[in-house]
GROMACS .gro file of C-alpha atoms in nm:
model
  295
    1MET     CA    1   1.861  -9.099  -6.947
    2THR     CA    2   2.194  -8.978  -6.810
    3ARG     CA    3   2.429  -9.259  -6.710
    4VAL     CA    4   2.631  -9.190  -6.394
    5LEU     CA    5   2.924  -9.373  -6.236
    6VAL     CA    6   3.019  -9.313  -5.872
    7THR     CA    7   3.362  -9.440  -5.768
    8GLY     CA    8   3.442  -9.471  -5.400
    9ALA     CA    9   3.072  -9.542  -5.352
   10GLY     CA   10   3.124  -9.711  -5.014
   11GLY     CA   11   3.280  -9.408  -4.847
   12MET     CA   12   3.125  -9.119  -4.658
   13LEU     CA   13   3.088  -8.888  -4.957
   14GLY     CA   14   3.019  -9.170  -5.201
   15ARG     CA   15   2.725  -9.295  -4.998
   16ASP     CA   16   2.580  -8.945  -4.974
   17LEU     CA   17   2.618  -8.905  -5.349
   18LEU     CA   18   2.417  -9.223  -5.401
   19THR     CA   19   2.148  -9.093  -5.166
   20VAL     CA   20   2.118  -8.766  -5.359
   21LEU     CA   21   2.125  -8.938  -5.699
   22ALA     CA   22   1.856  -9.186  -5.588
   23THR     CA   23   1.604  -8.900  -5.569
   24ARG     CA   24   1.633  -8.848  -5.943
   25GLY     CA   25   1.426  -9.039  -6.192
   26ASP     CA   26   1.627  -8.932  -6.496
   27LEU     CA   27   1.951  -9.108  -6.405
   28LYS     CA   28   2.093  -9.458  -6.434
   29VAL     CA   29   2.351  -9.487  -6.156
   30THR     CA   30   2.634  -9.736  -6.123
   31ALA     CA   31   2.790  -9.758  -5.776
   32ALA     CA   32   3.151  -9.879  -5.764
   33THR     CA   33   3.302  -9.941  -5.422
   34ARG     CA   34   3.670 -10.004  -5.364
   35THR     CA   35   3.597 -10.377  -5.390
   36ASP     CA   36   3.416 -10.329  -5.721
   37LEU     CA   37   3.678 -10.107  -5.884
   38ASP     CA   38   4.048 -10.060  -5.819
   39ILE     CA   39   4.119  -9.724  -5.982
   40THR     CA   40   4.491  -9.810  -6.004
   41ASP     CA   41   4.396 -10.075  -6.264
   42ALA     CA   42   4.383  -9.885  -6.594
   43GLU     CA   43   4.203 -10.160  -6.786
   44ALA     CA   44   3.939 -10.199  -6.517
   45VAL     CA   45   3.886  -9.823  -6.512
   46ARG     CA   46   3.842  -9.805  -6.889
   47ALA     CA   47   3.583 -10.081  -6.876
   48ALA     CA   48   3.398  -9.922  -6.584
   49VAL     CA   49   3.379  -9.575  -6.741
   50ALA     CA   50   3.253  -9.703  -7.077
   51GLY     CA   51   2.888  -9.620  -7.135
   52HIS     CA   52   2.867  -9.341  -6.875
   53ASP     CA   53   2.806  -8.971  -6.929
   54VAL     CA   54   2.928  -8.848  -6.589
   55VAL     CA   55   3.179  -8.988  -6.341
   56PHE     CA   56   3.191  -8.871  -5.981
   57ASN     CA   57   3.526  -8.971  -5.832
   58ALA     CA   58   3.504  -9.007  -5.455
   59ALA     CA   59   3.769  -9.281  -5.446
   60ALA     CA   60   4.086  -9.174  -5.268
   61TRP     CA   61   4.362  -9.255  -5.024
   62THR     CA   62   4.250  -9.041  -4.728
   63ASP     CA   63   4.494  -9.150  -4.455
   64VAL     CA   64   4.701  -8.832  -4.424
   65ASP     CA   65   4.958  -8.973  -4.183
   66GLY     CA   66   4.970  -9.301  -4.371
   67ALA     CA   67   5.057  -9.110  -4.688
   68GLU     CA   68   5.356  -8.962  -4.509
   69ARG     CA   69   5.481  -9.313  -4.440
   70ASP     CA   70   5.410  -9.446  -4.791
   71GLU     CA   71   5.385  -9.161  -5.039
   72ALA     CA   72   5.422  -9.391  -5.339
   73ALA     CA   73   5.114  -9.593  -5.241
   74ALA     CA   74   4.910  -9.277  -5.178
   75THR     CA   75   5.017  -9.128  -5.510
   76ALA     CA   76   4.934  -9.448  -5.696
   77ILE     CA   77   4.570  -9.393  -5.595
   78ASN     CA   78   4.538  -9.015  -5.566
   79GLY     CA   79   4.757  -8.943  -5.867
   80GLY     CA   80   4.784  -9.246  -6.092
   81GLY     CA   81   4.431  -9.370  -6.029
   82VAL     CA   82   4.286  -9.029  -6.108
   83ALA     CA   83   4.494  -9.017  -6.426
   84HIS     CA   84   4.340  -9.350  -6.532
   85LEU     CA   85   3.991  -9.208  -6.470
   86ALA     CA   86   4.070  -8.888  -6.660
   87ARG     CA   87   4.209  -9.080  -6.960
   88ALA     CA   88   3.909  -9.311  -6.962
   89CYS     CA   89   3.666  -9.019  -6.944
   90ALA     CA   90   3.849  -8.851  -7.232
   91GLY     CA   91   3.831  -9.167  -7.437
   92HIS     CA   92   3.461  -9.229  -7.372
   93GLY     CA   93   3.342  -8.868  -7.380
   94ALA     CA   94   3.236  -8.857  -7.014
   95ARG     CA   95   3.258  -8.560  -6.782
   96LEU     CA   96   3.461  -8.616  -6.465
   97LEU     CA   97   3.384  -8.450  -6.131
   98HIS     CA   98   3.688  -8.522  -5.915
   99VAL     CA   99   3.701  -8.443  -5.544
  100SER     CA  100   4.027  -8.289  -5.425
  101THR     CA  101   4.144  -8.116  -5.108
  102ASP     CA  102   4.255  -7.798  -4.938
  103TYR     CA  103   4.583  -7.976  -4.862
  104VAL     CA  104   4.716  -7.876  -5.205
  105PHE     CA  105   4.782  -7.534  -5.044
  106ALA     CA  106   5.059  -7.448  -4.799
  107GLY     CA  107   4.816  -7.323  -4.535
  108ASP     CA  108   5.018  -7.012  -4.456
  109ALA     CA  109   4.773  -6.753  -4.594
  110ASP     CA  110   4.557  -6.514  -4.394
  111THR     CA  111   4.280  -6.464  -4.650
  112PRO     CA  112   4.076  -6.733  -4.829
  113TYR     CA  113   4.255  -6.921  -5.106
  114ALA     CA  114   4.103  -6.844  -5.446
  115GLU     CA  115   4.044  -7.129  -5.690
  116ASP     CA  116   4.344  -7.017  -5.897
  117ALA     CA  117   4.579  -6.951  -5.604
  118PRO     CA  118   4.925  -7.112  -5.635
  119THR     CA  119   4.945  -7.463  -5.491
  120ASP     CA  120   5.224  -7.567  -5.256
  121PRO     CA  121   5.141  -7.876  -5.049
  122ILE     CA  122   5.335  -7.929  -4.727
  123ASN     CA  123   5.280  -8.304  -4.689
  124ALA     CA  124   5.274  -8.625  -4.894
  125TYR     CA  125   4.895  -8.644  -4.899
  126GLY     CA  126   4.871  -8.297  -5.049
  127ARG     CA  127   5.133  -8.382  -5.311
  128SER     CA  128   4.947  -8.700  -5.406
  129LYS     CA  129   4.620  -8.510  -5.447
  130LEU     CA  130   4.789  -8.239  -5.650
  131ALA     CA  131   4.915  -8.507  -5.889
  132GLY     CA  132   4.552  -8.609  -5.944
  133GLU     CA  133   4.446  -8.251  -6.007
  134ARG     CA  134   4.715  -8.210  -6.271
  135ALA     CA  135   4.603  -8.528  -6.444
  136VAL     CA  136   4.246  -8.400  -6.471
  137VAL     CA  137   4.364  -8.068  -6.614
  138ARG     CA  138   4.594  -8.245  -6.860
  139PHE     CA  139   4.349  -8.500  -6.998
  140LEU     CA  140   4.017  -8.317  -6.954
  141PRO     CA  141   4.080  -7.945  -7.006
  142GLU     CA  142   3.721  -7.890  -7.126
  143THR     CA  143   3.525  -8.158  -6.940
  144GLY     CA  144   3.710  -8.204  -6.610
  145TYR     CA  145   3.587  -8.052  -6.285
  146LEU     CA  146   3.803  -8.032  -5.971
  147VAL     CA  147   3.608  -7.974  -5.650
  148ARG     CA  148   3.831  -7.913  -5.350
  149THR     CA  149   3.677  -7.983  -5.013
  150ALA     CA  150   3.797  -7.989  -4.652
  151TRP     CA  151   3.704  -8.089  -4.298
  152LEU     CA  152   3.435  -8.332  -4.416
  153TYR     CA  153   3.196  -8.492  -4.169
  154GLY     CA  154   2.886  -8.698  -4.232
  155ALA     CA  155   2.663  -8.985  -4.134
  156HIS     CA  156   2.887  -9.258  -4.273
  157GLY     CA  157   3.234  -9.356  -4.162
  158ARG     CA  158   3.482  -9.199  -3.924
  159ASN     CA  159   3.501  -8.822  -3.898
  160PHE     CA  160   3.586  -8.552  -3.647
  161VAL     CA  161   3.230  -8.480  -3.528
  162THR     CA  162   3.149  -8.843  -3.457
  163THR     CA  163   3.488  -8.894  -3.289
  164MET     CA  164   3.443  -8.596  -3.057
  165LEU     CA  165   3.095  -8.701  -2.949
  166GLY     CA  166   3.210  -9.058  -2.902
  167LEU     CA  167   3.490  -8.940  -2.673
  168ALA     CA  168   3.239  -8.734  -2.476
  169ALA     CA  169   3.094  -9.057  -2.340
  170THR     CA  170   3.423  -9.152  -2.173
  171ARG     CA  171   3.601  -8.823  -2.099
  172GLU     CA  172   3.500  -8.529  -1.886
  173HIS     CA  173   3.710  -8.284  -2.089
  174LEU     CA  174   3.852  -8.285  -2.441
  175ASP     CA  175   4.152  -8.076  -2.544
  176VAL     CA  176   4.110  -7.969  -2.907
  177VAL     CA  177   4.345  -7.760  -3.122
  178ASP     CA  178   4.248  -7.398  -3.170
  179ASP     CA  179   4.525  -7.290  -3.409
  180GLN     CA  180   4.413  -7.462  -3.730
  181HIS     CA  181   4.150  -7.268  -3.924
  182GLY     CA  182   3.912  -7.417  -4.178
  183GLN     CA  183   3.559  -7.477  -4.299
  184PRO     CA  184   3.369  -7.777  -4.161
  185THR     CA  185   3.171  -7.926  -4.449
  186TRP     CA  186   2.876  -8.165  -4.433
  187SER     CA  187   2.932  -8.442  -4.687
  188TYR     CA  188   2.562  -8.451  -4.781
  189ALA     CA  189   2.564  -8.078  -4.863
  190LEU     CA  190   2.872  -8.133  -5.078
  191ALA     CA  191   2.707  -8.429  -5.253
  192THR     CA  192   2.405  -8.214  -5.334
  193ARG     CA  193   2.625  -7.944  -5.482
  194LEU     CA  194   2.829  -8.194  -5.685
  195VAL     CA  195   2.513  -8.325  -5.847
  196ALA     CA  196   2.400  -7.968  -5.923
  197LEU     CA  197   2.738  -7.896  -6.080
  198ALA     CA  198   2.707  -8.207  -6.295
  199ASP     CA  199   2.366  -8.089  -6.415
  200ALA     CA  200   2.512  -7.750  -6.504
  201ALA     CA  201   2.806  -7.915  -6.679
  202LEU     CA  202   2.581  -8.136  -6.891
  203ALA     CA  203   2.377  -7.829  -6.986
  204ASP     CA  204   2.698  -7.645  -7.083
  205ARG     CA  205   2.635  -7.383  -6.814
  206ALA     CA  206   2.939  -7.462  -6.597
  207PRO     CA  207   3.292  -7.403  -6.726
  208ALA     CA  208   3.542  -7.678  -6.658
  209GLY     CA  209   3.812  -7.626  -6.397
  210THR     CA  210   3.838  -7.578  -6.023
  211TYR     CA  211   3.562  -7.512  -5.769
  212HIS     CA  212   3.586  -7.499  -5.391
  213GLY     CA  213   3.333  -7.726  -5.224
  214THR     CA  214   3.352  -7.616  -4.863
  215CYS     CA  215   3.092  -7.451  -4.644
  216THR     CA  216   3.127  -7.077  -4.598
  217GLY     CA  217   3.250  -6.906  -4.284
  218GLN     CA  218   3.539  -7.041  -4.082
  219THR     CA  219   3.630  -7.179  -3.742
  220THR     CA  220   3.889  -7.401  -3.572
  221TRP     CA  221   3.870  -7.764  -3.466
  222TYR     CA  222   3.804  -7.633  -3.117
  223GLY     CA  223   3.518  -7.419  -3.245
  224LEU     CA  224   3.370  -7.712  -3.436
  225ALA     CA  225   3.389  -7.940  -3.133
  226ARG     CA  226   3.212  -7.682  -2.916
  227ALA     CA  227   2.939  -7.637  -3.177
  228ALA     CA  228   2.889  -8.013  -3.201
  229PHE     CA  229   2.867  -8.046  -2.823
  230THR     CA  230   2.607  -7.771  -2.810
  231LEU     CA  231   2.390  -7.934  -3.077
  232ALA     CA  232   2.418  -8.269  -2.899
  233GLY     CA  233   2.295  -8.113  -2.574
  234LEU     CA  234   2.634  -8.137  -2.405
  235ASP     CA  235   2.819  -7.866  -2.214
  236PRO     CA  236   3.053  -7.699  -2.468
  237ASP     CA  237   3.281  -7.589  -2.184
  238ARG     CA  238   3.392  -7.952  -2.160
  239VAL     CA  239   3.594  -7.872  -2.475
  240ARG     CA  240   3.918  -7.690  -2.397
  241PRO     CA  241   4.147  -7.511  -2.645
  242THR     CA  242   4.502  -7.624  -2.704
  243THR     CA  243   4.772  -7.594  -2.971
  244SER     CA  244   4.886  -7.826  -3.248
  245ASP     CA  245   5.225  -7.885  -3.090
  246ARG     CA  246   5.047  -8.080  -2.816
  247PHE     CA  247   4.950  -8.342  -3.073
  248PRO     CA  248   5.252  -8.413  -3.297
  249ARG     CA  249   5.163  -8.609  -3.612
  250PRO     CA  250   5.376  -8.766  -3.888
  251ALA     CA  251   5.226  -8.528  -4.148
  252ALA     CA  252   5.225  -8.151  -4.110
  253ARG     CA  253   4.879  -7.992  -4.114
  254PRO     CA  254   4.799  -7.659  -4.284
  255ALA     CA  255   4.733  -7.387  -4.028
  256TYR     CA  256   4.490  -7.206  -4.259
  257SER     CA  257   4.257  -7.403  -4.486
  258VAL     CA  258   3.993  -7.141  -4.565
  259LEU     CA  259   3.890  -7.147  -4.931
  260GLY     CA  260   3.719  -6.885  -5.150
  261HIS     CA  261   3.411  -6.970  -5.355
  262ASP     CA  262   3.390  -6.715  -5.636
  263ARG     CA  263   3.373  -6.965  -5.924
  264TRP     CA  264   3.032  -7.102  -5.832
  265ALA     CA  265   2.877  -6.789  -5.979
  266GLU     CA  266   3.017  -6.886  -6.320
  267ALA     CA  267   2.813  -7.206  -6.302
  268GLY     CA  268   2.502  -7.020  -6.188
  269LEU     CA  269   2.518  -7.186  -5.846
  270PRO     CA  270   2.552  -7.044  -5.494
  271PRO     CA  271   2.834  -7.151  -5.262
  272LEU     CA  272   2.763  -7.416  -5.001
  273PRO     CA  273   2.581  -7.290  -4.687
  274ASP     CA  274   2.745  -7.143  -4.380
  275TRP     CA  275   2.911  -7.413  -4.174
  276HIS     CA  276   2.693  -7.340  -3.867
  277ASP     CA  277   2.375  -7.390  -4.070
  278ALA     CA  278   2.504  -7.705  -4.236
  279LEU     CA  279   2.605  -7.856  -3.901
  280SER     CA  280   2.258  -7.784  -3.760
  281ASP     CA  281   2.099  -7.945  -4.066
  282ALA     CA  282   2.326  -8.247  -4.030
  283PHE     CA  283   2.220  -8.300  -3.668
  284ALA     CA  284   1.852  -8.264  -3.766
  285SER     CA  285   1.886  -8.512  -4.053
  286PRO     CA  286   1.707  -8.846  -4.010
  287THR     CA  287   2.031  -9.017  -4.113
  288ALA     CA  288   2.235  -8.857  -3.832
  289PRO     CA  289   2.429  -9.130  -3.647
  290THR     CA  290   2.342  -9.215  -3.287
  291PRO     CA  291   2.635  -9.027  -3.123
  292TRP     CA  292   2.496  -8.705  -3.271
  293LYS     CA  293   2.175  -8.751  -3.073
  294VAL     CA  294   2.312  -8.745  -2.721
  295ALA     CA  295   2.081  -8.460  -2.610
   0.00000   0.00000   0.00000
């Protein structure tokens, strides 16, 4: 029986990972929430990883603007904490599947970023996540898997889709930026693909290294909001396009966060589905939160 540890198990992606893993009868799963495991505590991490074959790391500092205000604290989790996990996995012979971000790129491209494209983060959050990536590569060159994702939404926790539909109840119109391009990604679809990658890794079918875990296709935040309104039975024309300069934030956002997916073929796996299809599936899911069912 394969022994699996999920860190960050109380978050949006972590909870979806537990849901996917629960369908399997060949796994023994340990769920570690932030309360259960502080990944900045090296000793606690070593003890938690011991006895496991696979570690899914969904624990992270995700407050992008907060990272700009306190980069050291963000890096302690996204960099130092990941280094502790990577060292522990190396010491105990466990494979690590670590979730990273599109923010490691500058966001100034006009074609999808390949998995091996040069990194150049433009904000503190991106730098903190890049530190974690480098730790995985350093300590687990043969058994570490980096899966970059972006624009995550799901049934658990705060996310853009739920926020937009919540605002629809109190506002006639919503102004949403139309000059940032990316790939909306359903956290459940990503969780499913992470588990498939772990299976391929354990069977020695998936080479270690970087994979891009985003849905295919691309849109803007404005396009995503309109699609969500349509699926919820709301008038998409209530969403109006605007530009990023209308909403100044402490941390700069990449203008282009579209990622390429070529490496999945090396693991014998397809890329994640098109973002339109995934969004439709998310709305049809029995776990879809109430704001998604406004129709």
